[in-house]
CSV table of C-alpha atoms in Angstrom, one decimal:
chain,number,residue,atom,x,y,z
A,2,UNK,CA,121.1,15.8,18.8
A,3,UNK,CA,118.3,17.7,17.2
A,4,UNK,CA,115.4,14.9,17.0
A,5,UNK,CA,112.2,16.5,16.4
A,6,UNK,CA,111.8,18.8,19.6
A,7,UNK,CA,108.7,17.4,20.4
A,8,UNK,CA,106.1,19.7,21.9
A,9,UNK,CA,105.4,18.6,25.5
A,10,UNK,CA,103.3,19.8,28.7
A,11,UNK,CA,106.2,21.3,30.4
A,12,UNK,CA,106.4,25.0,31.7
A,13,UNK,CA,110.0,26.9,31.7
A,14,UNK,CA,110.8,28.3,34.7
A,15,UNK,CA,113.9,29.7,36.2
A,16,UNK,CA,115.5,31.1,39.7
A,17,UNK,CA,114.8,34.4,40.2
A,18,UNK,CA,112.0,34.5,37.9
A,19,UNK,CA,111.9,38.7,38.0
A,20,UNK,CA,113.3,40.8,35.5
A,21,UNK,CA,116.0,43.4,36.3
A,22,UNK,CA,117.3,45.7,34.8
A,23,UNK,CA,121.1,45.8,36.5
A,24,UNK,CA,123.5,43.2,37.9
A,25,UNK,CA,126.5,43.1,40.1
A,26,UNK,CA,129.9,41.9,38.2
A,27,UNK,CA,132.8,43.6,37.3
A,28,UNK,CA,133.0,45.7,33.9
A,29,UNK,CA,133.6,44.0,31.0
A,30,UNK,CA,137.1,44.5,29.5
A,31,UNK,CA,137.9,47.3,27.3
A,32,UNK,CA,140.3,47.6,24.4
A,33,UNK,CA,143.0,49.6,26.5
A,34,UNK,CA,143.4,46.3,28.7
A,35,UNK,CA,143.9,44.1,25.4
A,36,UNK,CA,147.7,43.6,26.6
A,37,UNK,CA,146.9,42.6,30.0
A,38,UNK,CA,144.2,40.2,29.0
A,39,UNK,CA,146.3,38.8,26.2
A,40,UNK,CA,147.0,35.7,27.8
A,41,UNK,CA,143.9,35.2,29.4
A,42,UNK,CA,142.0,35.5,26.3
A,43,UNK,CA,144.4,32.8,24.5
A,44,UNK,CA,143.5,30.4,27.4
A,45,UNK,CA,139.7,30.8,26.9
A,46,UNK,CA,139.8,30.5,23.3
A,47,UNK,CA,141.6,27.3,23.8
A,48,UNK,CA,139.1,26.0,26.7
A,49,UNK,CA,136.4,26.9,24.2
A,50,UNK,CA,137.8,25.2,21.0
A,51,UNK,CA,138.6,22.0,23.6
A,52,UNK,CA,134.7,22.2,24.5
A,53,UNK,CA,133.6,22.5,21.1
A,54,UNK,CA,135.5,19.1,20.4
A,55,UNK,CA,134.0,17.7,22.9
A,56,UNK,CA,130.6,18.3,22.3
A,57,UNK,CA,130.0,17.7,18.5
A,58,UNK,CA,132.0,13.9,19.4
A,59,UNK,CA,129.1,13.7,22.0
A,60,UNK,CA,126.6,14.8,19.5
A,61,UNK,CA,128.2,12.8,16.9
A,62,UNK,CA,128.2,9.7,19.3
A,63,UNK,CA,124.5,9.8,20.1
A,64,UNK,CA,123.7,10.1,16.1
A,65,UNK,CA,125.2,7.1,15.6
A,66,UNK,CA,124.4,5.5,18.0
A,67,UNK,CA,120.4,5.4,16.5
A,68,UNK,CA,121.7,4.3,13.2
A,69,UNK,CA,120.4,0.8,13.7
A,70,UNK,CA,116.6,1.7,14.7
A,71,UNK,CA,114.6,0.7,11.6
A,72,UNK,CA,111.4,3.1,11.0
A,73,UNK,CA,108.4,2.0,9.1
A,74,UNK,CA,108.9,5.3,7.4
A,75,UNK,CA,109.8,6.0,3.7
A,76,UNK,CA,112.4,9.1,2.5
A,77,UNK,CA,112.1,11.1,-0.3
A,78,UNK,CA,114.3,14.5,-1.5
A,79,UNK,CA,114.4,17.1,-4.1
A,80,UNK,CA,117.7,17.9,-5.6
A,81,UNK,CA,118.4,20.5,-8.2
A,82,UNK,CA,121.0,22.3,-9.8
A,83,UNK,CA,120.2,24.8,-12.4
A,84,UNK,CA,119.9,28.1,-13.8
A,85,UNK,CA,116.9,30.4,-12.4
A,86,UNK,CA,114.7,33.6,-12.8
A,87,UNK,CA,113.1,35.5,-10.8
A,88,UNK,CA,111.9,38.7,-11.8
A,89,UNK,CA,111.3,41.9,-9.6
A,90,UNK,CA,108.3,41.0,-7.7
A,91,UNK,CA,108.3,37.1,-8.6
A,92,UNK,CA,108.6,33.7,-7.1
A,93,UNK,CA,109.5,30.8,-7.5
A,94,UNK,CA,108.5,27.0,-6.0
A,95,UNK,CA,111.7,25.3,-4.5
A,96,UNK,CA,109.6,22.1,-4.0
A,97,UNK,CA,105.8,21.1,-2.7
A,98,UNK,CA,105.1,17.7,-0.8
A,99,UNK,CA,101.9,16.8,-0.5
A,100,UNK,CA,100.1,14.3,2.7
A,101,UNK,CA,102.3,14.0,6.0
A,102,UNK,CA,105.9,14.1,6.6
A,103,UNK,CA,108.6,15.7,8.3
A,104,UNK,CA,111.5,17.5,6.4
A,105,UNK,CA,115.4,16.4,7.9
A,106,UNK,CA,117.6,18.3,5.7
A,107,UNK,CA,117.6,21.5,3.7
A,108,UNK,CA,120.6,23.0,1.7
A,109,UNK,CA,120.9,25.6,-0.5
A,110,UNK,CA,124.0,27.9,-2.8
A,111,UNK,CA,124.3,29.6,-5.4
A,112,UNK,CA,126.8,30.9,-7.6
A,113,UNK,CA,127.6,34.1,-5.8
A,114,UNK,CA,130.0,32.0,-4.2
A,115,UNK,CA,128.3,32.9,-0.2
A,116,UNK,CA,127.6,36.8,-1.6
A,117,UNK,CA,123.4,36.4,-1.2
A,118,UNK,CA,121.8,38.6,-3.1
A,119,UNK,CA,119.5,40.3,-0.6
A,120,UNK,CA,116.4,40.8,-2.1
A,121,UNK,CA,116.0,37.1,-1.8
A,122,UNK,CA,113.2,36.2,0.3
A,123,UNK,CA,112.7,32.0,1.5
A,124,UNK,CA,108.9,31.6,2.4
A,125,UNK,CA,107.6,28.4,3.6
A,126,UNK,CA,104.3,27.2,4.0
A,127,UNK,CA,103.0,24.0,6.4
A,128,UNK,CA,99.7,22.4,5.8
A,129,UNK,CA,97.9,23.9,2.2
A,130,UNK,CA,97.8,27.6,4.2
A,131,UNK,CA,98.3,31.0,2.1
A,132,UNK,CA,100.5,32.6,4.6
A,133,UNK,CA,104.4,31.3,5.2
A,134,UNK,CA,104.8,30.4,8.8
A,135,UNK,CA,108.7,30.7,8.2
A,136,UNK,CA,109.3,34.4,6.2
A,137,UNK,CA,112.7,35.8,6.1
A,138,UNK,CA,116.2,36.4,3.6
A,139,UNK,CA,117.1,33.1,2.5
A,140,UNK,CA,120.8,34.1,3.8
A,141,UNK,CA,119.4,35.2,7.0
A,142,UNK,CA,117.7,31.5,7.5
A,143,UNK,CA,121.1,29.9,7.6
A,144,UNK,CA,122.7,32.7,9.7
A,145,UNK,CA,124.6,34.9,6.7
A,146,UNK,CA,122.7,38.1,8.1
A,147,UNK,CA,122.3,40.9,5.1
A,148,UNK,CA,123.8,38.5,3.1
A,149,UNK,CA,127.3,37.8,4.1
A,150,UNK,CA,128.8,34.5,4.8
A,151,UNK,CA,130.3,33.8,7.9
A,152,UNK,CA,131.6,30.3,7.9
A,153,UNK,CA,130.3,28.4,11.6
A,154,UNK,CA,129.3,24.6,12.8
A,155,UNK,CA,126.7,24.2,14.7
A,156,UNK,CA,124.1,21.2,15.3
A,157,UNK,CA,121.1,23.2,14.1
A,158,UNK,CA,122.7,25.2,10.7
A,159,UNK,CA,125.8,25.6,9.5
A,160,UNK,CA,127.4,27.5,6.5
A,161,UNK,CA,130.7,25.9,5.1
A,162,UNK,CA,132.0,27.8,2.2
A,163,UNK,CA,129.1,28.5,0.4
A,164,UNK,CA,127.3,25.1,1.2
A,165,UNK,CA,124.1,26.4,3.9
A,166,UNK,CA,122.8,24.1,5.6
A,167,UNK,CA,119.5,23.3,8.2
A,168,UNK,CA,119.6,20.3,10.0
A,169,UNK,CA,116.2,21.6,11.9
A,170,UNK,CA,113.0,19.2,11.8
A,171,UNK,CA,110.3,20.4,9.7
A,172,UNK,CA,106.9,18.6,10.4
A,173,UNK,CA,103.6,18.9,8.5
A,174,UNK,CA,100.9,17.3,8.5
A,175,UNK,CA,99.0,17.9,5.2
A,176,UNK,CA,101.7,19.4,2.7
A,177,UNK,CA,104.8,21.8,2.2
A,178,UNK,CA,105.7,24.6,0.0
A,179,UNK,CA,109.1,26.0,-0.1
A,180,UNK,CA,108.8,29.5,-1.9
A,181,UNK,CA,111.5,31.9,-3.3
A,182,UNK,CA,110.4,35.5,-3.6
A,183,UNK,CA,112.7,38.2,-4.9
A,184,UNK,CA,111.2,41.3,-3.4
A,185,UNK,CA,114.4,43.1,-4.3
A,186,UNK,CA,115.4,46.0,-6.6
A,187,UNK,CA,116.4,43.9,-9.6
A,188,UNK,CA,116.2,40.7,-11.3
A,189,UNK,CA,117.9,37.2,-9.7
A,190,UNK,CA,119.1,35.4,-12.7
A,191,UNK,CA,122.3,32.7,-11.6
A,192,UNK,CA,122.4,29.3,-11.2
A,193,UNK,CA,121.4,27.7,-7.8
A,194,UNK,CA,121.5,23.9,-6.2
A,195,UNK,CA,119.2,22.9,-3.1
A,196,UNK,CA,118.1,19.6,-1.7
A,197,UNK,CA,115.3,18.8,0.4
A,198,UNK,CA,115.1,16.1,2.6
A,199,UNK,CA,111.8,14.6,4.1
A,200,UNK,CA,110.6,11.4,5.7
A,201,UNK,CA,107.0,10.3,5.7
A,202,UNK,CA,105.4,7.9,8.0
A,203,UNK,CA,102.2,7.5,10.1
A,204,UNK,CA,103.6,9.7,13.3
A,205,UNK,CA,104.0,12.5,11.3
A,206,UNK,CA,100.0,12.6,10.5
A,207,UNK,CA,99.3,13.4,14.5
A,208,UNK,CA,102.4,15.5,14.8
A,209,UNK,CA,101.0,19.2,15.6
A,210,UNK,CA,104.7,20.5,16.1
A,211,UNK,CA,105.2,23.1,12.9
A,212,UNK,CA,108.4,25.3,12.8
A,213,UNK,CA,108.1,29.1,12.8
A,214,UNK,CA,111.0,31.9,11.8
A,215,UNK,CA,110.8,35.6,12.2
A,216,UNK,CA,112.9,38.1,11.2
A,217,UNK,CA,113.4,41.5,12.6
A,218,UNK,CA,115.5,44.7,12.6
A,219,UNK,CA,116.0,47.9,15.2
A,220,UNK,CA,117.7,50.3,12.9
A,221,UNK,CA,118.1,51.5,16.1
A,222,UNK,CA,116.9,49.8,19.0
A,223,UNK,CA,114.5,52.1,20.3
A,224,UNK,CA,113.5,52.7,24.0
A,225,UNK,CA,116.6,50.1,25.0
A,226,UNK,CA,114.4,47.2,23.9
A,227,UNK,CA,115.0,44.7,20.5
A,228,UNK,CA,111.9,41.8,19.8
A,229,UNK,CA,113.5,38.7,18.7
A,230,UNK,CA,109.5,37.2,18.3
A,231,UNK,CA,106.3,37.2,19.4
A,232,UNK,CA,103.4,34.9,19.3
A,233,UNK,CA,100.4,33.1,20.8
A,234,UNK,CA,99.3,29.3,21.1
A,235,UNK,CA,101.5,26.9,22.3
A,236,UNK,CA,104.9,25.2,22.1
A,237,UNK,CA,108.8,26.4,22.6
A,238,UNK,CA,111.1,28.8,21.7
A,239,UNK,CA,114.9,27.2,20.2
A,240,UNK,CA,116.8,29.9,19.2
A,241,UNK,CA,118.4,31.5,16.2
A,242,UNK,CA,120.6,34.5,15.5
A,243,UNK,CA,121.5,37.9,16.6
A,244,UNK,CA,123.7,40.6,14.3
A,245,UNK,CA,124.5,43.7,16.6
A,246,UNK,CA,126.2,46.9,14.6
A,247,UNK,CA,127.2,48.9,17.4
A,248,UNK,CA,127.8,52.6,17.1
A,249,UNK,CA,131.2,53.0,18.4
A,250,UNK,CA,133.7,50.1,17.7
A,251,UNK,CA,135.4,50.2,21.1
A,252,UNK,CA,132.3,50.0,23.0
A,253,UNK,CA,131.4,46.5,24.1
A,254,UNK,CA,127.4,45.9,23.5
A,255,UNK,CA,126.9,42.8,25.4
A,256,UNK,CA,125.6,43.8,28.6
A,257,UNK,CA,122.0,43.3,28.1
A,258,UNK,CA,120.1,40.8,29.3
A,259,UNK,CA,117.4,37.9,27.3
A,260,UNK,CA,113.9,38.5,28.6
A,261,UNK,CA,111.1,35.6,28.2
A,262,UNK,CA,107.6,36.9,28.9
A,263,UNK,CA,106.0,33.6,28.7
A,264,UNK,CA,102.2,33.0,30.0
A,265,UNK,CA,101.6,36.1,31.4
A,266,UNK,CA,104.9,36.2,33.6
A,267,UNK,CA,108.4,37.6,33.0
A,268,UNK,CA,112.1,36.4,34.1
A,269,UNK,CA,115.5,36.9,32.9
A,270,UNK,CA,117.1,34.2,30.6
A,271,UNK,CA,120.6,34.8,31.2
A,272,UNK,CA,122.2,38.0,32.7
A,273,UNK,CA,123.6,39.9,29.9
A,274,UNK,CA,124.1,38.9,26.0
A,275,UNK,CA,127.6,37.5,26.2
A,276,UNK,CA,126.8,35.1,28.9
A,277,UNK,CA,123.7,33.8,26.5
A,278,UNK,CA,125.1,33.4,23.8
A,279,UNK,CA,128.3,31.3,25.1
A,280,UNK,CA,130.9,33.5,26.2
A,281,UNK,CA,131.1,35.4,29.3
A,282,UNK,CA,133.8,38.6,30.1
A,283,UNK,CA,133.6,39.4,26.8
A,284,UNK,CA,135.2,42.6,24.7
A,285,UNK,CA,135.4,44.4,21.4
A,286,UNK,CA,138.5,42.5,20.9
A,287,UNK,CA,137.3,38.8,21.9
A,288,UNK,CA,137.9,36.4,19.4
A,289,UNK,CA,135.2,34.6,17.3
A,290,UNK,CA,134.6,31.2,18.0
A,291,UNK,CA,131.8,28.6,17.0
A,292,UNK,CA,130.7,25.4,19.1
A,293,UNK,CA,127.8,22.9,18.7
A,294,UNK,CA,124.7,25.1,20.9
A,295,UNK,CA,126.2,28.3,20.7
A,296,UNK,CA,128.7,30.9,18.7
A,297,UNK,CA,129.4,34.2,17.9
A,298,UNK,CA,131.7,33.8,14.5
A,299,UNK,CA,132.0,37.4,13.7
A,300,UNK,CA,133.4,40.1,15.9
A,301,UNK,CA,134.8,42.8,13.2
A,302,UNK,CA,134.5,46.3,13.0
A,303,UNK,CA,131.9,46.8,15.4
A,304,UNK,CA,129.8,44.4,13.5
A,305,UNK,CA,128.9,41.2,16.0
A,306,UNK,CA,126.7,37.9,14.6
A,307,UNK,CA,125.6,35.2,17.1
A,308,UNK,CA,123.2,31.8,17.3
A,309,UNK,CA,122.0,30.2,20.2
A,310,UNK,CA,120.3,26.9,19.6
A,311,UNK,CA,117.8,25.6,23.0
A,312,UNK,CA,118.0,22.0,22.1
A,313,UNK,CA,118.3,20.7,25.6
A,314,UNK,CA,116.3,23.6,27.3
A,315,UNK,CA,113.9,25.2,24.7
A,316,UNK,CA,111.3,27.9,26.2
A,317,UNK,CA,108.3,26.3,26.9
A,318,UNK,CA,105.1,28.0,26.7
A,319,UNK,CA,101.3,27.3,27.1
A,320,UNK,CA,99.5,30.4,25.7
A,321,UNK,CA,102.1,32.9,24.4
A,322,UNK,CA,105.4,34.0,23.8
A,323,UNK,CA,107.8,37.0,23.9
A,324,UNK,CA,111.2,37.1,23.7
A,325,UNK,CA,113.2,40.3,23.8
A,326,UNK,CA,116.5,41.2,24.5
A,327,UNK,CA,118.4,44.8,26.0
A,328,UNK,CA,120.9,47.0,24.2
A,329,UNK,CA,123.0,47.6,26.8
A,330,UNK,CA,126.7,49.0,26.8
A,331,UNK,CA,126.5,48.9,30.9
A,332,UNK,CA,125.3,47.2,33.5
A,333,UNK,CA,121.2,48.3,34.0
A,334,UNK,CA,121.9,51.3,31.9
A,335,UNK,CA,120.5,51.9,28.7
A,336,UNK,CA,123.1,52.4,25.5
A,337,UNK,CA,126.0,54.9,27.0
A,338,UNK,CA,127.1,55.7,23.4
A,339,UNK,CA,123.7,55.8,21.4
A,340,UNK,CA,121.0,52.7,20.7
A,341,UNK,CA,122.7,50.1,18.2
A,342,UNK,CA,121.7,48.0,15.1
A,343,UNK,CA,119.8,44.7,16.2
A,344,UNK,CA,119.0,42.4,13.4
A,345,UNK,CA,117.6,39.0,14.1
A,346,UNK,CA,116.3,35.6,13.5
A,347,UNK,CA,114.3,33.2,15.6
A,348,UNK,CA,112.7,29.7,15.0
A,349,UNK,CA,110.3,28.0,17.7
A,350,UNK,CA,108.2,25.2,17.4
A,351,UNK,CA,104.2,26.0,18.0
A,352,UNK,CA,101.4,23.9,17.3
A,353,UNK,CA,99.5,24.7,13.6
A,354,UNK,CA,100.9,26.4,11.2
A,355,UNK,CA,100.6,30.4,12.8
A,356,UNK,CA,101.2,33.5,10.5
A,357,UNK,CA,104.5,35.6,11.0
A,358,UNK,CA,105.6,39.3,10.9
A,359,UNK,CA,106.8,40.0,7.6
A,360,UNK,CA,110.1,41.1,7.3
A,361,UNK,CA,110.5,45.0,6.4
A,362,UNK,CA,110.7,46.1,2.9
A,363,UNK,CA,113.6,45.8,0.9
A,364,UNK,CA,115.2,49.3,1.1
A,365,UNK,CA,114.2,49.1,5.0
A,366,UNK,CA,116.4,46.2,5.2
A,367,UNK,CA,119.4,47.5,3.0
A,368,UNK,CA,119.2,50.9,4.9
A,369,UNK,CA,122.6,51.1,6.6
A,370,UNK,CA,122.9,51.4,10.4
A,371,UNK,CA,121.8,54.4,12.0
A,372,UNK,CA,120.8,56.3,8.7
A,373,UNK,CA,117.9,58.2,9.0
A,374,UNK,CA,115.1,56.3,7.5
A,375,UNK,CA,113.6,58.7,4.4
């Protein structure tokens, strides 16, 4: 259960600590083996909708199993639903707090019925500073990358018909701003609703822990290599999501491995992107699922979205942070078939509020994949 991800001391640090570049397993399948592996892949979609169950009644259980514990803390929310403009170029405050608290839930829709408009931009800003430490499409916050709604569970977000939800902890210690920019190519004008929730209490005044989210695109990956995020201070990585638009629709992308340069040393998270983000032996033809930590709810047309939340094993770091991630088609080979589309988002938890990359303009971001960028 997500309970405030507390920053702590602790260093990550993993067998075989050393990068590499290849590993030895068996190739992944391939769409001419879909009838043979028919049955197979039934059985693990099963096995993984069994383990899904599992776990959210296990997350479920240890929610309510702290209902009783009585905080000297006091709640407080904004909730709206009604009709806004935003010009070309303009903004508009979602909601402020001032003093020290710690926001628990954030939702937002819109008319569009789960269609984002994608000049939409969701800033948010810890502590009275004039930069956002969270900068990215408001769609893309909640997972619906470029716009487009995927429903998916999961403990950290989740998007159910066009409700989007965060469940993430938000602490501050001296004030929030939650900021909509439309840096698009034409007026937002439609009715929205969004709630806010936040707690305040006395803890939340010596809390350090601020939340950060980055957003980035390799339209295409170049030299073999997408950044998920970078930074420098200290606390941990948790995760967020990846959208892969692969080049040829029969050729499996996932064979690419997570890379966490943390502190001034490397290692390899988990040997190839199927395995870390919760399936393994995995194909152009695997079917979508969605569990509690980890997901991959879209697998259409060559077009692949993913989250992977670190709740129980977040990336730890003293001084600094990179996370990046191979486009690979085979094992410790660079993309056979051409580099691929990589668009993603990721959250971590650092102390202070830190500045983020801003996300590319608005035509950089609506360029389609693999055009040729004017």
């Amino acid at each position: 259960m997500l309970t405030g991800l507390p920053l702590t001391g602790h260093v990550r640090n993993r067998v075989g600590s050393q990068p590499v570049s290849c590993r030895e397993r068996p190739r992944p399948i391939v769409p001419e083996n879909r009838k043979r592996y028919s049955s197979s892949m039934k059985t693990h979609a099963i096995t993984a909708a069994i383990t899904a169950f599992l776990l959210t009644c296990g997350a479920l259980a240890q929610g309510v199993g702290k209902l009783f514990n009585i905080t000297g803390g006091t709640s407080n929310s904004i909730a709206k639903f009604h009709h806004i403009d935003i010009p070309k170029g303009g903004e508009q405050l979602l909601g402020e707090f001032r003093g020290a608290g710690k926001v628990t839930y954030f939702y937002m829709t819109d008319e569009s019925a789960g269609k984002w408009y994608p000049g939409l931009m969701l800033k948010i800003y810890w502590d009275g500073q004039k930069f956002p430490s969270i900068h990215m499409p408001v769609a893309d916050f909640f997972g619906a990358i470029g716009g487009r709604a995927v429903p998916y569970r999961s403990e950290a977000m989740v998007i159910n018909h066009a409700c989007f939800m965060s469940h993430l902890p938000m602490p501050y210690g001296n004030g929030a701003r939650f900021v909509l920019e439309n840096d698009g190519d034409r007026d937002y004008s439609i009715r929205i609703a969004y709630g806010i929730d936040v707690e305040q209490d006395n803890s939340s005044a010596t809390e350090k822990s601020r939340l950060h989210g980055e957003w980035r695109r390799s339209n295409p990956v170049k030299d073999g290599l997408h950044t998920l995020m970078e930074t420098r201070g200290r606390g941990h990585y948790i995760g967020g999501f990846l959208q892969v638009v692969v080049r040829n629709h029969g050729v499996w992308f996932g064979e690419g491995d997570l890379l966490c340069h943390v502190d001034g040393r490397s290692y390899v998270h988990s040997p190839g992107t199927e395995d870390e983000y919760g399936s393994c032996w995995a194909s152009p033809s695997w079917p979508a699922y969605d569990a509690p930590l980890s997901g991959h709810p879209l697998n259409e047309n060559g077009v692949n979205r993913m989250y992977r939340w670190y709740v129980h094993n977040p990336v730890r770091f003293r001084e600094n942070l990179k996370v990046e991630i191979q486009n690979q088609h085979v094992n410790g080979t660079p993309a056979t078939e051409g580099p691929d589309d990589y668009t993603s988002v990721a959250f971590w938890y650092q102390e202070g509020a830190s500045k983020v990359v801003a996300p590319q303009p608005f035509p950089d971001r609506q360029r389609p994949s693999f055009e040729e960028k004017k």
